[in-house]
Amino acid sequence: MQAPFTVPAQHSGKKGIATVSSIKQVFEWRPAAARDDSVEASGDTIVIQLGELSSLQASPATHPKARLKIKTKADAQYVFQLPNRANLDALKTVLSSAISAAQQSASTTAAAAAADSAAVAAGSVGTPAKNGKSPTKAAGDASKSSSSALPQNKGMSDAELLVDRELQQSLLKSNSELQQQFLDAVVKQSLPAEEFWRTRIPLLRMHSLVRTQNRGLYNVLASIKPVSTTQANSTGTETGQAQVKVSLSPDKIKDIFRQYPVVNRAYQENVPPLKETEFWSRFFLSRLCRKLRGERLSVNDPVDAVMDKYLNLDQDGLTAEERERENENTKVMRFVDIEANEEDDSQKAGNQPDITMRPSTQKDALSIIRTFNELSQRIVDIVQNEAEQPEEETEKLKEKELQLQDLEPEAAATRVELHLHRSSDSGIAKSGDDSSDLRADQNNHSASELLRNMKNSLPKGPINDLLTSTIPSSSMITHAQTQVFKLIVDRRHTEQEKNTTADAETPAADAAVIREMKLSHATAVEFLHHFWAAFLSGDPARAASVAQLAASVEKSKVRLQAIVDRHIESVANKDPAALEQEKERVNRYVGITLKAIDSACKTYKDLLAKQQQQLQQQLQLNGGGDHGSSTAET
Amino acid sequence: MNAVDGSAHVPQESYAEELEEELPSLLVIVLDVSPAGWGTESPPISLKEAVASLLVFANSHLALNHSNEIAVLAAHSSTVRFLYPPRQTTSSTDESADGNSTNNNGSQGAKGRVGGLTTEEGADPSLREGSPSSGAAGASMYRQFRVVNEAVVEQLDALLSKTSVADIAQPSNPDVAVETSMVSGALSIALSYINRQTGGGEATSGEDVTAAKRARILLVSVCSDLAAQYVPIMNCIFAAQKMKVPIDICKIGKDTVFLQQAADTTGGVYIHLDHPKGLTQYLMTAFLPDRLLRTHLVLPTQSSIDFRAACFCHKRVVDIGYVCNICLSIFCQPPADRSCAICSTVFDPLELSDLTKQPVLIRPNGQKKKAKKKAKRDEGSATPAPAPAAAAS
């Protein structure tokens, strides 16, 4: 069925021809008039991609008219009337076979791609068993996205990022800290990898974006560093000159030709007489090379008859006359043409003070600036050619550059107005009073009593007596002094810790324990994070993983506690006197984490018990036939 | 002492120079006089003792430098009053002393600057010469001390003896005293006063800046419930930070959340007194150095700070709050009417439903339970298949 299948058909009363082309993968209907005046009738033409067709419906055989209804995936409907039943059946079979073929081919190409990536993932992670499933699923995604999604958005949805094992692997490789976390949580503690990545989707997305970026061009000539080695005078063939070694790769040569057309021209004109290696060795010693690098030329530089010819060429590799000819064809914008505007410019002011803005002065002084500007421009041009900017856009850009923006009137800032009510204006303040009542009730002092007590304690009598009568006792002074000094010492410690991050003061054995503690702390936090994310998601599909994560959280508490107990035990063996102090110290380290774990576990258990109870009640209410099966499930 | 405060590393001459300059410094003491704090059966320290300690401290401050200045404010449960300099001399503070205008950051003081700068003690000695308590005993006291001490005691007496039950009772329940005191109002007035005394914010160079640098506030706080004043207090804190005025907190009784933040943000000292009876000692050791000296000292302040905030809707201190993404108001629960109560921004219902989701730990019906079992099987293996993930999303 390579040749297009055509059949006469009517659509909304117009006569026309329906064509099914298996090569172009389209179903097409043209009104008959289109042949004569295709421009006018083109709007009536119906073109449907075969992949877009969702269903075909023919009128029943008993129906007098032979009609075919075609539905597309976009829910559009077309009804065609065919001259007779035979034509209808033929069209229907052709279409249905073409549709299935189209779907198949789409899924096979996608499946092939998916199988490739799955194989990569399987090789690195080791899940060959799952491969049977993934291609079909991925194929479904691919065929959907190929028709609708734009190519740059492909693979960026949360679900796609979550299954992209290859991306995850490469992210882990590039981020060693994350890799450590992954090893601890997923490999050692069997946190499902999916849970691990679910909380890190932004990281994955960023990494996927990073991977699509390419490194741009750079100044090749500057990156080639000649390595000079001095050779002994006696063996030197010509002179006892320093020998310069330059290593060049074909890629670099290509880049040099791209960025410096002068070199390309010199190469084209001279290499048949010269040998390639000789050309390059002479080039790197020549004044031309120095000039292109942006170095200052001096009289002492060696003269090279071949290379010096190109010294006065501009960067495009053109002589002055050639440039002239070239310029006749290209239009320089009047505004930026310095040479053309020279007469209009005052010689004192205008462009005169700026040496870079004079048409042609001493080339040497400006050579380094010009060299780099031209090179930058060239590199940008090369990149822009790749991006294929349309002509109008570049013109627009140029115009924008020419605008004198500091002369433009200042645009008024567009602010979003905020309309604030004081909380006392709105109804919520009233509820505030209730709560303060509650608080006051806890403190059951009557106002009059408080006031009387306070008035009684008012300072009375001569000032001198007041001041001398209330000297605190010496024990109070000592207590107060101790507290202040303790605060100072504590503060000093924290400030020192801030300055010296390395725990130099802790002994080696302690350091090992602390490292262990840090590790299990990090894992515990990781699990807590996942637990709360799953717990608060409110998604029934994740109910199972919540249970699993809750168990993991509990386990992480056991691990942490084990480390602490071991440490306390070792301290108890060594130095029983310091036991209490050490306990307190360790508790300060891990207390918060343990508290967090306990609170998570308690929240989970309480809610689980409550929901189980509710479920039981519900089942009892429902009773009846499915009672047996449901209880078996629980 | 160097061994304790860790100042051994500081080059000695650098602050010796500054000391030679003998810059005057201004200290504003805010005394919380809410009856709920002092009037209980057995207060941690009696008001009499506290006032005596504060006077000793104030006198020490004045003794450090001839031109040091001081101001004392009383923060009552619903008003703020200048104890020193006394009312007659600074008439302009009357209008700001009613304590209701709590939500400002010093602009008021700048406006009221015309009110007169007659805080020099020697300006009108005759005024206080005839005060009743200055007898033979007063003659033996350094006159500047005596002026301050007498004024503070007199004014405090006047303020408290005039206080009636109605003044301190809650509007809803006249038998119960309010738990709070006008700390935010007192801080506003203190900042305004400092602003006025040091020449205001407009002077950006010269002596005025150094003078502003030398001002500080000491708050002696006894009441623990300031949640209702969260916003005004935070505004004061940021104003003080901008003016480079440290706020020191001497806390008697229960810890207060926002005051810790006040000290931390402005570079002040926060001490919760474990032994309130030793107040004098605390004041003399921890609160005496002024701002310039403090850069060379390790401050005896708490290292752990409670950074919690109070919600705007019920004035509760919250652990987990909901913040409006437009006006940054804090709420203790997701808004019931789907819009911000402060700025009326209407929130995205999808986002809101995310916040109010109830955790589901058990599948509701039998049919889904099978799916759960399947999911469990899948997750049991080392790496889950991609298929369930796509289905879940």
JSON list of C-alpha atoms in Angstrom, two decimals, chain A residues 344-462:
[
{"chain": "A", "resi": 344, "resn": "ASP", "atom": "CA", "xyz": [30.85, 67.09, 11.12]},
{"chain": "A", "resi": 345, "resn": "ASP", "atom": "CA", "xyz": [32.78, 66.48, 14.25]},
{"chain": "A", "resi": 346, "resn": "SER", "atom": "CA", "xyz": [34.42, 69.26, 16.08]},
{"chain": "A", "resi": 347, "resn": "GLN", "atom": "CA", "xyz": [38.07, 68.44, 16.35]},
{"chain": "A", "resi": 348, "resn": "LYS", "atom": "CA", "xyz": [38.30, 69.46, 19.97]},
{"chain": "A", "resi": 349, "resn": "ALA", "atom": "CA", "xyz": [35.25, 67.84, 21.38]},
{"chain": "A", "resi": 350, "resn": "GLY", "atom": "CA", "xyz": [33.11, 65.12, 19.95]},
{"chain": "A", "resi": 351, "resn": "ASN", "atom": "CA", "xyz": [34.97, 61.90, 19.41]},
{"chain": "A", "resi": 352, "resn": "GLN", "atom": "CA", "xyz": [38.39, 63.49, 19.58]},
{"chain": "A", "resi": 353, "resn": "PRO", "atom": "CA", "xyz": [39.13, 62.95, 23.27]},
{"chain": "A", "resi": 354, "resn": "ASP", "atom": "CA", "xyz": [38.40, 59.24, 23.00]},
{"chain": "A", "resi": 355, "resn": "ILE", "atom": "CA", "xyz": [41.30, 57.53, 21.30]},
{"chain": "A", "resi": 356, "resn": "THR", "atom": "CA", "xyz": [39.27, 54.49, 20.45]},
{"chain": "A", "resi": 357, "resn": "MET", "atom": "CA", "xyz": [36.80, 56.58, 18.52]},
{"chain": "A", "resi": 358, "resn": "ARG", "atom": "CA", "xyz": [39.22, 58.05, 15.96]},
{"chain": "A", "resi": 359, "resn": "PRO", "atom": "CA", "xyz": [39.06, 56.59, 12.48]},
{"chain": "A", "resi": 360, "resn": "SER", "atom": "CA", "xyz": [42.66, 55.49, 12.10]},
{"chain": "A", "resi": 361, "resn": "THR", "atom": "CA", "xyz": [45.40, 56.63, 14.35]},
{"chain": "A", "resi": 362, "resn": "GLN", "atom": "CA", "xyz": [48.37, 54.75, 15.62]},
{"chain": "A", "resi": 363, "resn": "LYS", "atom": "CA", "xyz": [47.36, 51.18, 15.20]},
{"chain": "A", "resi": 364, "resn": "ASP", "atom": "CA", "xyz": [49.84, 49.88, 17.70]},
{"chain": "A", "resi": 365, "resn": "ALA", "atom": "CA", "xyz": [48.52, 51.71, 20.69]},
{"chain": "A", "resi": 366, "resn": "LEU", "atom": "CA", "xyz": [45.06, 50.39, 20.13]},
{"chain": "A", "resi": 367, "resn": "SER", "atom": "CA", "xyz": [45.98, 47.06, 18.70]},
{"chain": "A", "resi": 368, "resn": "ILE", "atom": "CA", "xyz": [45.37, 45.11, 21.86]},
{"chain": "A", "resi": 369, "resn": "ILE", "atom": "CA", "xyz": [41.96, 46.66, 22.40]},
{"chain": "A", "resi": 370, "resn": "ARG", "atom": "CA", "xyz": [41.01, 46.17, 18.77]},
{"chain": "A", "resi": 371, "resn": "THR", "atom": "CA", "xyz": [42.30, 42.63, 18.70]},
{"chain": "A", "resi": 372, "resn": "PHE", "atom": "CA", "xyz": [40.22, 41.57, 21.60]},
{"chain": "A", "resi": 373, "resn": "ASN", "atom": "CA", "xyz": [37.13, 43.46, 20.53]},
{"chain": "A", "resi": 374, "resn": "GLU", "atom": "CA", "xyz": [37.29, 41.98, 17.09]},
{"chain": "A", "resi": 375, "resn": "LEU", "atom": "CA", "xyz": [37.88, 38.51, 18.42]},
{"chain": "A", "resi": 376, "resn": "SER", "atom": "CA", "xyz": [34.96, 38.80, 20.81]},
{"chain": "A", "resi": 377, "resn": "GLN", "atom": "CA", "xyz": [32.75, 40.04, 18.02]},
{"chain": "A", "resi": 378, "resn": "ARG", "atom": "CA", "xyz": [33.85, 37.17, 15.81]},
{"chain": "A", "resi": 379, "resn": "ILE", "atom": "CA", "xyz": [33.16, 34.56, 18.46]},
{"chain": "A", "resi": 380, "resn": "VAL", "atom": "CA", "xyz": [29.74, 36.06, 19.13]},
{"chain": "A", "resi": 381, "resn": "ASP", "atom": "CA", "xyz": [29.06, 36.06, 15.39]},
{"chain": "A", "resi": 382, "resn": "ILE", "atom": "CA", "xyz": [29.97, 32.42, 15.08]},
{"chain": "A", "resi": 383, "resn": "VAL", "atom": "CA", "xyz": [27.63, 31.51, 17.90]},
{"chain": "A", "resi": 384, "resn": "GLN", "atom": "CA", "xyz": [24.89, 33.70, 16.51]},
{"chain": "A", "resi": 385, "resn": "ASN", "atom": "CA", "xyz": [25.20, 32.07, 13.12]},
{"chain": "A", "resi": 386, "resn": "GLU", "atom": "CA", "xyz": [24.57, 28.80, 14.84]},
{"chain": "A", "resi": 387, "resn": "ALA", "atom": "CA", "xyz": [21.50, 30.19, 16.50]},
{"chain": "A", "resi": 388, "resn": "GLU", "atom": "CA", "xyz": [20.40, 31.68, 13.15]},
{"chain": "A", "resi": 389, "resn": "GLN", "atom": "CA", "xyz": [19.05, 34.98, 14.24]},
{"chain": "A", "resi": 390, "resn": "PRO", "atom": "CA", "xyz": [16.67, 36.46, 11.72]},
{"chain": "A", "resi": 391, "resn": "GLU", "atom": "CA", "xyz": [17.79, 39.59, 9.91]},
{"chain": "A", "resi": 392, "resn": "GLU", "atom": "CA", "xyz": [15.14, 41.89, 11.39]},
{"chain": "A", "resi": 393, "resn": "GLU", "atom": "CA", "xyz": [16.08, 40.94, 14.87]},
{"chain": "A", "resi": 394, "resn": "THR", "atom": "CA", "xyz": [19.71, 41.87, 14.38]},
{"chain": "A", "resi": 395, "resn": "GLU", "atom": "CA", "xyz": [18.59, 45.16, 12.89]},
{"chain": "A", "resi": 396, "resn": "LYS", "atom": "CA", "xyz": [16.38, 45.77, 15.89]},
{"chain": "A", "resi": 397, "resn": "LEU", "atom": "CA", "xyz": [19.25, 44.97, 18.18]},
{"chain": "A", "resi": 398, "resn": "LYS", "atom": "CA", "xyz": [21.46, 47.47, 16.40]},
{"chain": "A", "resi": 399, "resn": "GLU", "atom": "CA", "xyz": [18.82, 50.14, 16.69]},
{"chain": "A", "resi": 400, "resn": "LYS", "atom": "CA", "xyz": [18.48, 49.42, 20.34]},
{"chain": "A", "resi": 401, "resn": "GLU", "atom": "CA", "xyz": [22.21, 49.82, 20.78]},
{"chain": "A", "resi": 402, "resn": "LEU", "atom": "CA", "xyz": [22.06, 53.20, 19.11]},
{"chain": "A", "resi": 403, "resn": "GLN", "atom": "CA", "xyz": [19.35, 54.55, 21.34]},
{"chain": "A", "resi": 404, "resn": "LEU", "atom": "CA", "xyz": [20.59, 57.08, 23.83]},
{"chain": "A", "resi": 405, "resn": "GLN", "atom": "CA", "xyz": [18.97, 55.62, 26.83]},
{"chain": "A", "resi": 406, "resn": "ASP", "atom": "CA", "xyz": [20.06, 58.24, 29.31]},
{"chain": "A", "resi": 407, "resn": "LEU", "atom": "CA", "xyz": [18.08, 60.81, 27.36]},
{"chain": "A", "resi": 408, "resn": "GLU", "atom": "CA", "xyz": [14.88, 58.84, 27.65]},
{"chain": "A", "resi": 409, "resn": "PRO", "atom": "CA", "xyz": [12.40, 60.01, 30.27]},
{"chain": "A", "resi": 410, "resn": "GLU", "atom": "CA", "xyz": [12.50, 57.93, 33.39]},
{"chain": "A", "resi": 411, "resn": "ALA", "atom": "CA", "xyz": [9.80, 55.33, 33.41]},
{"chain": "A", "resi": 412, "resn": "ALA", "atom": "CA", "xyz": [7.53, 55.51, 36.40]},
{"chain": "A", "resi": 413, "resn": "ALA", "atom": "CA", "xyz": [7.92, 52.52, 38.66]},
{"chain": "A", "resi": 414, "resn": "THR", "atom": "CA", "xyz": [4.94, 50.25, 38.48]},
{"chain": "A", "resi": 415, "resn": "ARG", "atom": "CA", "xyz": [4.09, 49.25, 41.99]},
{"chain": "A", "resi": 416, "resn": "VAL", "atom": "CA", "xyz": [1.49, 46.88, 43.22]},
{"chain": "A", "resi": 417, "resn": "GLU", "atom": "CA", "xyz": [-0.65, 48.58, 45.78]},
{"chain": "A", "resi": 418, "resn": "LEU", "atom": "CA", "xyz": [-1.27, 46.81, 49.02]},
{"chain": "A", "resi": 419, "resn": "HIS", "atom": "CA", "xyz": [-4.38, 47.54, 50.99]},
{"chain": "A", "resi": 420, "resn": "LEU", "atom": "CA", "xyz": [-3.73, 46.68, 54.59]},
{"chain": "A", "resi": 421, "resn": "HIS", "atom": "CA", "xyz": [-6.29, 46.56, 57.32]},
{"chain": "A", "resi": 422, "resn": "ARG", "atom": "CA", "xyz": [-5.16, 46.76, 60.86]},
{"chain": "A", "resi": 423, "resn": "SER", "atom": "CA", "xyz": [-6.03, 43.54, 62.52]},
{"chain": "A", "resi": 424, "resn": "SER", "atom": "CA", "xyz": [-8.16, 45.50, 65.00]},
{"chain": "A", "resi": 425, "resn": "ASP", "atom": "CA", "xyz": [-10.39, 46.66, 62.13]},
{"chain": "A", "resi": 426, "resn": "SER", "atom": "CA", "xyz": [-11.26, 43.20, 60.98]},
{"chain": "A", "resi": 427, "resn": "GLY", "atom": "CA", "xyz": [-13.29, 40.56, 62.70]},
{"chain": "A", "resi": 428, "resn": "ILE", "atom": "CA", "xyz": [-10.34, 38.46, 63.73]},
{"chain": "A", "resi": 429, "resn": "ALA", "atom": "CA", "xyz": [-9.38, 40.75, 66.56]},
{"chain": "A", "resi": 430, "resn": "LYS", "atom": "CA", "xyz": [-12.48, 39.76, 68.47]},
{"chain": "A", "resi": 431, "resn": "SER", "atom": "CA", "xyz": [-11.44, 36.17, 68.66]},
{"chain": "A", "resi": 432, "resn": "GLY", "atom": "CA", "xyz": [-8.12, 37.45, 70.01]},
{"chain": "A", "resi": 433, "resn": "ASP", "atom": "CA", "xyz": [-9.85, 38.74, 73.12]},
{"chain": "A", "resi": 434, "resn": "ASP", "atom": "CA", "xyz": [-11.20, 35.31, 73.93]},
{"chain": "A", "resi": 435, "resn": "SER", "atom": "CA", "xyz": [-7.78, 33.76, 74.00]},
{"chain": "A", "resi": 436, "resn": "SER", "atom": "CA", "xyz": [-6.35, 36.46, 76.25]},
{"chain": "A", "resi": 437, "resn": "ASP", "atom": "CA", "xyz": [-9.20, 35.78, 78.64]},
{"chain": "A", "resi": 438, "resn": "LEU", "atom": "CA", "xyz": [-8.15, 32.17, 78.72]},
{"chain": "A", "resi": 439, "resn": "ARG", "atom": "CA", "xyz": [-4.61, 33.11, 79.57]},
{"chain": "A", "resi": 440, "resn": "ALA", "atom": "CA", "xyz": [-5.65, 35.51, 82.30]},
{"chain": "A", "resi": 441, "resn": "ASP", "atom": "CA", "xyz": [-7.74, 32.85, 83.93]},
{"chain": "A", "resi": 442, "resn": "GLN", "atom": "CA", "xyz": [-4.68, 30.82, 84.62]},
{"chain": "A", "resi": 443, "resn": "ASN", "atom": "CA", "xyz": [-3.38, 33.62, 86.78]},
{"chain": "A", "resi": 444, "resn": "ASN", "atom": "CA", "xyz": [-6.09, 34.15, 89.31]},
{"chain": "A", "resi": 445, "resn": "HIS", "atom": "CA", "xyz": [-4.95, 37.29, 91.02]},
{"chain": "A", "resi": 446, "resn": "SER", "atom": "CA", "xyz": [-7.63, 39.88, 91.33]},
{"chain": "A", "resi": 447, "resn": "ALA", "atom": "CA", "xyz": [-6.68, 43.27, 90.04]},
{"chain": "A", "resi": 448, "resn": "SER", "atom": "CA", "xyz": [-7.32, 45.07, 93.29]},
{"chain": "A", "resi": 449, "resn": "GLU", "atom": "CA", "xyz": [-5.14, 42.66, 95.24]},
{"chain": "A", "resi": 450, "resn": "LEU", "atom": "CA", "xyz": [-2.29, 43.05, 92.78]},
{"chain": "A", "resi": 451, "resn": "LEU", "atom": "CA", "xyz": [-2.51, 46.78, 92.96]},
{"chain": "A", "resi": 452, "resn": "ARG", "atom": "CA", "xyz": [-2.56, 46.81, 96.73]},
{"chain": "A", "resi": 453, "resn": "ASN", "atom": "CA", "xyz": [0.48, 44.56, 96.93]},
{"chain": "A", "resi": 454, "resn": "MET", "atom": "CA", "xyz": [2.35, 46.69, 94.51]},
{"chain": "A", "resi": 455, "resn": "LYS", "atom": "CA", "xyz": [1.53, 49.94, 96.24]},
{"chain": "A", "resi": 456, "resn": "ASN", "atom": "CA", "xyz": [2.74, 48.42, 99.48]},
{"chain": "A", "resi": 457, "resn": "SER", "atom": "CA", "xyz": [6.08, 47.65, 97.96]},
{"chain": "A", "resi": 458, "resn": "LEU", "atom": "CA", "xyz": [6.56, 51.21, 96.74]},
{"chain": "A", "resi": 459, "resn": "PRO", "atom": "CA", "xyz": [9.80, 52.80, 97.88]},
{"chain": "A", "resi": 460, "resn": "LYS", "atom": "CA", "xyz": [9.12, 55.19, 100.79]},
{"chain": "A", "resi": 461, "resn": "GLY", "atom": "CA", "xyz": [11.26, 57.32, 103.02]},
{"chain": "A", "resi": 462, "resn": "PRO", "atom": "CA", "xyz": [14.53, 59.14, 102.42]}
]
